[in-house]
XYZ file of C-alpha atoms in Angstrom:
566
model
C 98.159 87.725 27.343
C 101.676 87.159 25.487
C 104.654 85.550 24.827
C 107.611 86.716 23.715
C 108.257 86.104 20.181
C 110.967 83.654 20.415
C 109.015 81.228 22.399
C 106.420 80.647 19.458
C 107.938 82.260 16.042
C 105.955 84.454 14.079
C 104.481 83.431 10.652
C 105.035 85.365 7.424
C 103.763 84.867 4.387
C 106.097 81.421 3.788
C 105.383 78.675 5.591
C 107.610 78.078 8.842
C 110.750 75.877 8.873
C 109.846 73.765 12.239
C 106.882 73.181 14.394
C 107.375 75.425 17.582
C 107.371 78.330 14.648
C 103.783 78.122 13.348
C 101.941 81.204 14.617
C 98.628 79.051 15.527
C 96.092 81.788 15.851
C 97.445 83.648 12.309
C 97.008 79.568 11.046
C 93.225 78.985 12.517
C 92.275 83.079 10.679
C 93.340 81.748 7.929
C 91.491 78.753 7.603
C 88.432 80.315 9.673
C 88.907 82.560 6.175
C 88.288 79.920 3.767
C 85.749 78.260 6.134
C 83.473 81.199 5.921
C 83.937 81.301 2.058
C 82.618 77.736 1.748
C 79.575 78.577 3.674
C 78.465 81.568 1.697
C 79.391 79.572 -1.964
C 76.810 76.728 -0.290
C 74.181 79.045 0.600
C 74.047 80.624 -3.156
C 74.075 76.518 -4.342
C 77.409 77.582 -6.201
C 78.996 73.941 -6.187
C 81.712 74.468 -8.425
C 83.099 76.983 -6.138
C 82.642 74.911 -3.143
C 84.216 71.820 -5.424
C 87.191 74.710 -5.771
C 87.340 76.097 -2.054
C 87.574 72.899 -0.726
C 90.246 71.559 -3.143
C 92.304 74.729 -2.416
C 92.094 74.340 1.332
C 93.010 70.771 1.527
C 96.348 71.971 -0.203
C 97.106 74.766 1.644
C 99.675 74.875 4.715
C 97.633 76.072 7.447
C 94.874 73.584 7.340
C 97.318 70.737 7.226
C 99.206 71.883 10.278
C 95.587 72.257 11.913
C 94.539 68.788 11.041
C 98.250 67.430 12.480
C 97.884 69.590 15.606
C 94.024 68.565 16.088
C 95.581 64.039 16.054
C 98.270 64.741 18.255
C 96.513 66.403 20.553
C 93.335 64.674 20.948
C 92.435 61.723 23.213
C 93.607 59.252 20.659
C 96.755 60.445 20.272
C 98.548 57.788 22.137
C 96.587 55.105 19.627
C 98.257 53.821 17.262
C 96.366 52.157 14.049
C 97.879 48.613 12.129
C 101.457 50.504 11.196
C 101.616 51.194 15.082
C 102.832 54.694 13.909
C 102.483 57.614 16.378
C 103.641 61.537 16.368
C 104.688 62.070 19.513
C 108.142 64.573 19.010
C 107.883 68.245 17.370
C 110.082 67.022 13.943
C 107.667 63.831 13.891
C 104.673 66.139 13.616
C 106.164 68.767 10.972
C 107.230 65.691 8.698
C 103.766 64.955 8.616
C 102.256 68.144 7.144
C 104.401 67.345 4.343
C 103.020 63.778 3.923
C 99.451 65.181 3.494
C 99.243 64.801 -0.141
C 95.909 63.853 -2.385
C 97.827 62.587 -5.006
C 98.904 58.733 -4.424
C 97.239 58.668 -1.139
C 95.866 55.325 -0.145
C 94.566 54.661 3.036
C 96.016 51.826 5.410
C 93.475 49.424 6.646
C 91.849 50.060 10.416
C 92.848 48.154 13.348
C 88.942 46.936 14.710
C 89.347 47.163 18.488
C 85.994 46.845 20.936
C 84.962 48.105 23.969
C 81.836 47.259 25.551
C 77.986 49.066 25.842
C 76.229 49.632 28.732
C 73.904 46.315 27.555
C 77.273 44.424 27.682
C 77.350 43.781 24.298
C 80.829 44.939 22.330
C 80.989 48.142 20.390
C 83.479 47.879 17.322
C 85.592 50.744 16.722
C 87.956 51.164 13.483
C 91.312 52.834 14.489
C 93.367 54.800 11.713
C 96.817 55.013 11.366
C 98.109 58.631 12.081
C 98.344 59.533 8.524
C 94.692 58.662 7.794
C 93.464 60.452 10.900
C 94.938 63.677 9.225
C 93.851 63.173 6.222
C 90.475 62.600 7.610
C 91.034 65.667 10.136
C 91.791 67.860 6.750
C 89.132 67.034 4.973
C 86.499 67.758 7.509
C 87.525 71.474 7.648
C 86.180 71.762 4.101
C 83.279 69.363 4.940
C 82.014 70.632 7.440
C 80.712 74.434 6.820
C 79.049 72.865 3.804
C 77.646 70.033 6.750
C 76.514 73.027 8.815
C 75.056 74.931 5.919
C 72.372 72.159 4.629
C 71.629 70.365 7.835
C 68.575 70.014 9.481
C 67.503 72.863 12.458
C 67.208 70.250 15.235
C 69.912 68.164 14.719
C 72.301 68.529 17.520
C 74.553 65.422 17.754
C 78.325 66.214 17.028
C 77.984 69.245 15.789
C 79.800 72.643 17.023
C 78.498 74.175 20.440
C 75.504 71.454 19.957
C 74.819 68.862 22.954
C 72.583 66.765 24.461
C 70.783 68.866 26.724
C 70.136 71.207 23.631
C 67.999 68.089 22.361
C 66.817 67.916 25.256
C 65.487 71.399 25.350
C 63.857 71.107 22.279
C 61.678 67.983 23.234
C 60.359 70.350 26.421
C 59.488 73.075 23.661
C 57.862 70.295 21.230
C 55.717 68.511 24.397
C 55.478 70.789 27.203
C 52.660 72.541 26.351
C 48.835 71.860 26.656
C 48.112 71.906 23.345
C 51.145 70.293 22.367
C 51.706 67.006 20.718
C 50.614 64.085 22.288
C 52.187 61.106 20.450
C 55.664 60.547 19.996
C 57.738 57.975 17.365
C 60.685 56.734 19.493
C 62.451 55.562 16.889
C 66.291 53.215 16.351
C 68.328 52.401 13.544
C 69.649 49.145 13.448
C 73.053 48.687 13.070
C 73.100 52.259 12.101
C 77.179 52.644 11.030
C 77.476 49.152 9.730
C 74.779 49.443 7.025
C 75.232 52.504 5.073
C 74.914 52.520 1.385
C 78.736 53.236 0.277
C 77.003 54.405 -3.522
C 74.429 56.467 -1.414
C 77.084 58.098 0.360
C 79.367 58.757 -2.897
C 76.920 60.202 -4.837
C 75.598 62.784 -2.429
C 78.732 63.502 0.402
C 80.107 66.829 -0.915
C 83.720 65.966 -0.704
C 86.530 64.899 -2.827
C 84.741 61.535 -4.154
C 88.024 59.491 -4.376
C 89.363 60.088 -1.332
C 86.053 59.074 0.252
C 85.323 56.027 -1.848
C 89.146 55.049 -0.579
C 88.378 55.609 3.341
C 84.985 53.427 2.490
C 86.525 50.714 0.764
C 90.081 50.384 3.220
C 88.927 47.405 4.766
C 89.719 46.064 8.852
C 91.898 44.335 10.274
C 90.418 42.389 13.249
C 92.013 39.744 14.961
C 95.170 39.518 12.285
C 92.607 38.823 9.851
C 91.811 41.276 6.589
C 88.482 41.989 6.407
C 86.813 43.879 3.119
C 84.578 47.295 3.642
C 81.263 46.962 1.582
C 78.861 48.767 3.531
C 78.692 50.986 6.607
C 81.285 54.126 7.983
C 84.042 52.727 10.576
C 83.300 53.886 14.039
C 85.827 55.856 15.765
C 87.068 58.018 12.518
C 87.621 61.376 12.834
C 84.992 62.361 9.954
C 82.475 59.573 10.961
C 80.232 61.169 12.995
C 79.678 64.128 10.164
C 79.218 60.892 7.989
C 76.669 59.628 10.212
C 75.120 63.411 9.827
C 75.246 63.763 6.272
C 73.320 60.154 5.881
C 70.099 61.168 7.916
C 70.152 64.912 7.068
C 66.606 66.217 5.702
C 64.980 63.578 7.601
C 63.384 66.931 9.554
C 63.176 69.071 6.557
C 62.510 66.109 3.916
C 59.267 64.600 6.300
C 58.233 68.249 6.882
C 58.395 69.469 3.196
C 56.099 65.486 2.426
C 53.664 66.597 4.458
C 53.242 69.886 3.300
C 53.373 68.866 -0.331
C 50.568 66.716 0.413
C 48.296 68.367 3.119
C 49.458 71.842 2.795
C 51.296 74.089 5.174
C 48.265 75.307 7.291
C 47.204 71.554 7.867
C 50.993 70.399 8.993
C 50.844 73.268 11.652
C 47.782 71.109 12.890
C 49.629 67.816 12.711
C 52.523 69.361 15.241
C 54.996 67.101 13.665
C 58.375 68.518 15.097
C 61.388 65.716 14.626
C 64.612 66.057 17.070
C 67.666 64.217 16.502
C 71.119 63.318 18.061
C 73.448 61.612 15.808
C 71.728 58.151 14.941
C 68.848 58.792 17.227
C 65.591 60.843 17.075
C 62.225 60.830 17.847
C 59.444 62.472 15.952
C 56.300 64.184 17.806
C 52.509 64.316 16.467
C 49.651 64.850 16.883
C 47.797 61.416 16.499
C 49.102 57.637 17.095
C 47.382 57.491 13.026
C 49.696 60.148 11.519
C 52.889 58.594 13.196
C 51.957 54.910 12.307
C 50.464 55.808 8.801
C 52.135 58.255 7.403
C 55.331 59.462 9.214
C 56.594 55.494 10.295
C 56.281 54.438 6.313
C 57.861 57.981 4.937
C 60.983 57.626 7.206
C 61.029 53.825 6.650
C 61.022 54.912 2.891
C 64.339 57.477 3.845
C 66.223 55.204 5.259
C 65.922 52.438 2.967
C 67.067 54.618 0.280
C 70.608 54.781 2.606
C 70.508 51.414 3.095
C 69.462 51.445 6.789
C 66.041 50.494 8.477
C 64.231 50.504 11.585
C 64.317 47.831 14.011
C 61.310 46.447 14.970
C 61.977 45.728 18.514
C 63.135 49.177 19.583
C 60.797 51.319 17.411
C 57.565 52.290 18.981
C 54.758 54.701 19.054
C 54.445 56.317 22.703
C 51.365 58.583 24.404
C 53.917 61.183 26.217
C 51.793 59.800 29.472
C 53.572 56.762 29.149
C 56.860 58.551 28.528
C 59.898 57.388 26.777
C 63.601 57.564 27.448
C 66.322 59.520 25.121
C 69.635 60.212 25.786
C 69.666 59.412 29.152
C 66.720 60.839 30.258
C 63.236 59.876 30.837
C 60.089 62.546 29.558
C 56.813 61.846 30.763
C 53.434 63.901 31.576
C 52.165 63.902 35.098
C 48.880 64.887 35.227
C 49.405 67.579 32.518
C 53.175 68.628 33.268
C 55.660 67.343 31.465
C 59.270 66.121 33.718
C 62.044 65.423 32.222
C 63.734 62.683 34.342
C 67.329 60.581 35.095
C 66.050 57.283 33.033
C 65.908 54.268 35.462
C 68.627 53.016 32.799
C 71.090 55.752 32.789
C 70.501 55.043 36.741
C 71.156 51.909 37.027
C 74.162 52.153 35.060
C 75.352 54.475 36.635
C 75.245 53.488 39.890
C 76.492 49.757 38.500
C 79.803 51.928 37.600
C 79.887 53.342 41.046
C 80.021 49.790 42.820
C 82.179 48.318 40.802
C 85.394 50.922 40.880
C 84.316 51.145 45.242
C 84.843 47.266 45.021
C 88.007 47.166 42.994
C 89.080 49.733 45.566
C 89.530 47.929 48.734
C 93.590 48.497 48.823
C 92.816 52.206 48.121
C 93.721 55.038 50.718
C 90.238 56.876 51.198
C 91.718 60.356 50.013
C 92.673 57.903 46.140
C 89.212 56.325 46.583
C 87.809 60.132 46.286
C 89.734 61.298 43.718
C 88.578 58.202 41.694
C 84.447 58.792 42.296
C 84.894 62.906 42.592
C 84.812 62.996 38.615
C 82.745 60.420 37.856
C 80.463 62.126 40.208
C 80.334 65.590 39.173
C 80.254 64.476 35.502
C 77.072 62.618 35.628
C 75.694 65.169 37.861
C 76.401 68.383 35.663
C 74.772 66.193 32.722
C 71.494 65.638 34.346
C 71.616 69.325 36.066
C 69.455 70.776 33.720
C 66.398 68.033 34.384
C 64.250 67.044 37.561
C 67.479 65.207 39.224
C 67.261 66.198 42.478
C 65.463 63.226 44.226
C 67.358 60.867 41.923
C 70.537 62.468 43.212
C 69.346 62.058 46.798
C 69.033 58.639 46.320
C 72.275 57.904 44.754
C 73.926 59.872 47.581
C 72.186 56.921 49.741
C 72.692 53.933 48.316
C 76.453 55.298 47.880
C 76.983 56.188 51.725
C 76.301 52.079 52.184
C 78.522 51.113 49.460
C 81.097 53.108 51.457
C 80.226 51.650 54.708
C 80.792 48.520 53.355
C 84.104 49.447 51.799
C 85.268 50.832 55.084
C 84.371 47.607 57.172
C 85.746 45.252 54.146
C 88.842 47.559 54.904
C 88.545 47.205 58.872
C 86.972 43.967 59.893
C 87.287 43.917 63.146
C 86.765 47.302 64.010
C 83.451 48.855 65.296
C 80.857 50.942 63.465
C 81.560 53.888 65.979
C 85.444 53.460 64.984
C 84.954 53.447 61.236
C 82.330 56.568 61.442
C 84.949 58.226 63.249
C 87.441 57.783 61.228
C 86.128 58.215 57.372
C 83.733 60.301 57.985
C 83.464 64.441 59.117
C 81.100 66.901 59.957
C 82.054 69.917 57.939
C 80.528 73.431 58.965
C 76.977 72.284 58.644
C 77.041 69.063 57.100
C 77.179 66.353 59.207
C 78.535 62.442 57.866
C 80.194 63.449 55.221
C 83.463 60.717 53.995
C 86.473 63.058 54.002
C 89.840 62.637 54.319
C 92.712 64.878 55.961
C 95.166 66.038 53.422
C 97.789 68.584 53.757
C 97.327 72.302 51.822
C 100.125 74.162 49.557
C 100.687 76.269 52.811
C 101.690 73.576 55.076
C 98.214 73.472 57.174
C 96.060 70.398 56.945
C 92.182 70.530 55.627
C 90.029 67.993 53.877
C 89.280 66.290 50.762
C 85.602 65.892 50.701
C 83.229 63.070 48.287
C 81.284 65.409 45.662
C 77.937 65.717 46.989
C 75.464 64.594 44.338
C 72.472 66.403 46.617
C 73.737 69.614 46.444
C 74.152 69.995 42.882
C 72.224 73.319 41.853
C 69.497 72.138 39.023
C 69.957 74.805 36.229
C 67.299 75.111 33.203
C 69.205 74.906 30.182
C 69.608 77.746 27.618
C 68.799 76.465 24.119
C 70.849 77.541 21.279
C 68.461 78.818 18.557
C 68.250 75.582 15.245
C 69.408 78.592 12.309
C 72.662 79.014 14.391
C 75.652 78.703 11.939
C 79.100 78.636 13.656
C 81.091 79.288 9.955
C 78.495 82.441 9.386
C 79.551 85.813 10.230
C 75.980 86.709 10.455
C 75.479 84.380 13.429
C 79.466 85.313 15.252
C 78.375 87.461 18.134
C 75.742 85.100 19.146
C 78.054 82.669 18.665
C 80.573 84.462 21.382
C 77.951 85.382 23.565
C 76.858 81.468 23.810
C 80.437 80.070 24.278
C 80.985 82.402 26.751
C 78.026 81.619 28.843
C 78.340 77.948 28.772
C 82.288 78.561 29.777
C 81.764 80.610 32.463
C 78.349 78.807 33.342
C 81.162 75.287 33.455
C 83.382 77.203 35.942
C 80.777 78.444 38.278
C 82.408 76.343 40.953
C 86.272 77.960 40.372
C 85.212 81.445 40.575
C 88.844 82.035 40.122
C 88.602 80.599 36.522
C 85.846 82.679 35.474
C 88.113 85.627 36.585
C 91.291 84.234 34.349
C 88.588 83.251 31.842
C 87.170 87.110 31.375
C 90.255 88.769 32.099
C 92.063 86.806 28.853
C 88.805 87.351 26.630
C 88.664 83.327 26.085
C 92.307 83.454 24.700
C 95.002 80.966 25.815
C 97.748 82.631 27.412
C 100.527 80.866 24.901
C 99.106 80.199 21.390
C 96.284 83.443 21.562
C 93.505 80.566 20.048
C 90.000 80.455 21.866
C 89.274 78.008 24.588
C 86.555 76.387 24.937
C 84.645 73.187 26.095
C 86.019 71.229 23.435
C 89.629 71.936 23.520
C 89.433 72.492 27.678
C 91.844 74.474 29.537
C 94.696 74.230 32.364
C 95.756 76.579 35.098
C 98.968 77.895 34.860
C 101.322 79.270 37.383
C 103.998 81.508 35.896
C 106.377 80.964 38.589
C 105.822 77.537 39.794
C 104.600 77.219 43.042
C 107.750 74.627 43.525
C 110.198 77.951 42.897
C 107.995 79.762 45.631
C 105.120 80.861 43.303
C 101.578 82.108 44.698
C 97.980 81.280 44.044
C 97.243 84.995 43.186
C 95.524 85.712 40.922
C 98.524 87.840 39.153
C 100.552 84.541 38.867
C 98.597 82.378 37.261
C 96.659 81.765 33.507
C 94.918 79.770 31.225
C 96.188 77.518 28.798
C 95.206 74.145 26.288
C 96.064 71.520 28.212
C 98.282 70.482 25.001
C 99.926 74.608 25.575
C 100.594 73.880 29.231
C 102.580 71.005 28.716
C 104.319 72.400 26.123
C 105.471 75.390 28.665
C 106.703 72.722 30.699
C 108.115 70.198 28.542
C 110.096 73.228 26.306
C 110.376 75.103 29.489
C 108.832 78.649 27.589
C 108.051 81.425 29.815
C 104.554 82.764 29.789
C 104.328 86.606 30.613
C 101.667 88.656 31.637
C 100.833 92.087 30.676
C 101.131 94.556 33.487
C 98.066 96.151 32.401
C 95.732 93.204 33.415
């Protein structure tokens, strides 16, 4: 895939006069470059070089561009902080590679905005202004191979090609076993990102110290009223969450390297101690209720205290894994010797709780907009709890929703009859019988039908585990690396199979900028010659692109071409 070269300039070795110039795959090699150079000064300990690295890339051109393009492109983009400040236009954005300067930076205070948990409490969230975002975003390109480089093998919150169902994994390899562990610390930090020590923090973060004490010490602004910053990292910061994994790193390695200290290595293979964490939560196996109350409980109580966080009592409990416990969404319990990893009644609950409330908001809704409201909701939560024992959960839901819909359709139609409403909202569809469909019309002028997402007939998928040594900044580790991205991409698209086509055909690439696509940065199809101008659905007229490429091709009106060879 290319474009012709005045659509996106081509980068030399000076930096590029205007924004649609930067060559964006040329600027991601180069600091891809650097990246890989940090990683190998932190595996030889060399800290003056790291110290060095990261002061050079936090200067150089292509790594500010990167952390402009990564804020004006993200989700947040449209959020402004306390200066109400946004970079929205091409000249806005190239000012501001300009304005990413160490020297004289101080950080504007953060606009405290909530939004509420699923235990309808309030979550606070500190916003940035634009210019601290980028700052933020440029300084975690130098943070973060050093992050990757010392953190713990089974921590997988926030972390590149890491997830959720990768923690999950590893709790089946800790517990599924016979002879596995049988006790399990299900452990929570209380008010995890509000206590952290700030002096903790600045004297063991490897990062530019006064830019960090700065960020820690900017203060909120909630409800037009200044508030100082004396402990704790802001939610909803760019570099918080590799904050958040910097402060409990070595809680694996640290508790595993106390017990062998003290017991010897032999013994702790006897103790089957494994811990597995996400972000701010974990849970740590054994093989006695004793060693987890006696000496793991008091060692970890010990860690944290030293970062100025502790347990809280409530939520913190030693479990038999026959009485199960929940984690991330997900319940894992032994029947009778198996181990089945569940849907937690929780996660259910909420769930559902989620569904009812957008069908009853949704009375004055056509069917076909009530669909395309639940259809992602739907297939989200589904493809997250694919990987587990979901399928009777996801009959049930299925149920209970076909009555909420019911009673949507006769709130809609009160004085029609059952018979009348069946007829009308719902189909049988080759051989599916009662399924809530709606007619719409097709790009060729013949009608068809938009059907509800079928929780039932999601296909339950055992997840593939990436191995705890992966590094994504170490050459060593690339074409495993590849190989993994590519399967999970393709593995995400299973239901376009024209995607996975586009996908393999462009090698991952986007069609405009050349840069890999992947989960995080997601991915648009592209028609070359829009299907308004009489453009097909072949195959040979459409692409890939970022979502923030595609509009670009619109909004700039670039032509994308396609190489006759593929």
């Amino acid at each position: 895939m290319r474009v012709t070269d005045h659509q996106i300039g081509s980068a030399s070795s000076h930096a590029p006069l205007e924004w649609s110039a930067i060559n964006w795959r040329l600027v991601q090699e180069n600091v891809r470059a650097m990246q890989i150079r940090l990683t190998k000064a932190t595996q030889e300990g060399n800290w003056r070089k790291v110290k060095a690295l990261q002061r050079w890339l936090t200067r150089s051109f292509c790594a500010k561009a990167l952390a402009v393009k990564r804020v004006t492109e993200n989700q947040g983009k449209r959020t402004a902080g306390v200066d109400r400040e946004l970079w929205e236009t091409p000249q806005q954005k190239f000012a501001a590679v300009a304005r990413l300067k160490t020297r004289g930076y101080r950080p504007r205070a953060l606009r405290r905005v909530y939004i509420p948990k699923s235990n309808g409490k309030m979550r606070p969230l500190g916003i940035p202004c634009m210019i601290d975002r980028a700052q933020q975003a440029l300084h975690l390109l130098g943070l973060d191979p050093v992050l990757e480089s010392v953190s713990d093998p089974n921590s997988y919150g926030f972390r590149k090609n890491r997830s959720t169902a990768d923690a999950m994994s590893q709790i089946f390899v800790r517990l599924s076993q016979k002879a596995s562990a049988q006790w399990v610390l299900d452990a929570d930090i209380e008010g995890f990102f509000d206590n952290i020590n700030h002096d903790w923090m600045l004297g063991h973060v490897r990062m530019d110290r006064s830019v960090l004490r700065k960020w820690l010490k900017c203060g909120v602004v909630d409800r037009a009223h200044m508030l100082a910053t004396t402990a704790g990292t802001p939610q909803g910061g760019i570099i918080s969450p590799a904050a958040a994994n910097w402060t409990l790193n070595g809680l694996e390695t640290g508790l595993i390297k106390h017990l062998g200290a003290k017991w010897g290595p032999a013994k702790v293979q006897k103790l089957k101690v494994g811990v597995i964490r996400y972000a701010d939560d974990f849970v740590i196996t054994g093989a006695s209720k004793e060693l987890l109350e006696n000496e793991v409980r008091p060692w970890v109580e010990a860690f944290l205290a030293e970062r100025g966080l502790r347990l809280a009592l409530a939520k913190t409990k030693v479990v038999h894994i026959d009485e199960g416990f929940d984690f991330l969404g997900w319940n894992f319990r032994k029947y009778s010797g198996t181990l089945l990893i569940k849907p937690s009644k929780k996660n259910v609950k909420t769930f559902y709780e989620k569904l009812r409330t957008v069908i009853g908001s949704s009375i004055s809704e056509t069917q076909e907009d009530l669909i395309t409201l639940l259809n992602p909701m739907l297939r989200g939560w589904a493809q997250y709890h694919s990987p587990v024992v979901a399928k009777e959960t996801f009959s049930r839901i299925d149920t209970l929703l076909y009555w909420r819909l019911v009673r949507w359709a006769k709130r809609r139609h009160p004085n029609k009859s059952t018979e009348w409403i069946r007829w009308k909202y719902w189909r049988s569809i080759g051989d599916r019988a009662w399924v809530f469909a709606a007619g719409v019309s097709r790009k060729d002028g013949s009608r068809g039908w938009m059907e509800l997402y079928s929780l039932s007939s999601t296909p339950i998928e055992r997840h593939k585990k990436i191995k705890g040594a992966y590094h994504p900044y170490d050459p060593n580790w690339e074409m495993y690396g590849e190989l993994l991205q590519q399967e999970r991409m393709l593995n995400k698209m299973r239901y376009r199979t024209e995607w996975v086509k586009l996908y393999v055909s462009q090698r991952g690439m986007c069609a405009l900028c050349g840069c890999a696509m992947d989960m995080d940065t997601g991915w648009h199809d592209h028609h070359i010659v829009h299907r308004v101008d009489g453009g097909s659905d072949v195959l040979g007229n459409r692409v890939l692109l970022h979502p923030n490429c595609h509009t670009q091709v619109h909004s700039l009106k670039l032509k994308v071409v396609k190489p006759a060879s593929e």
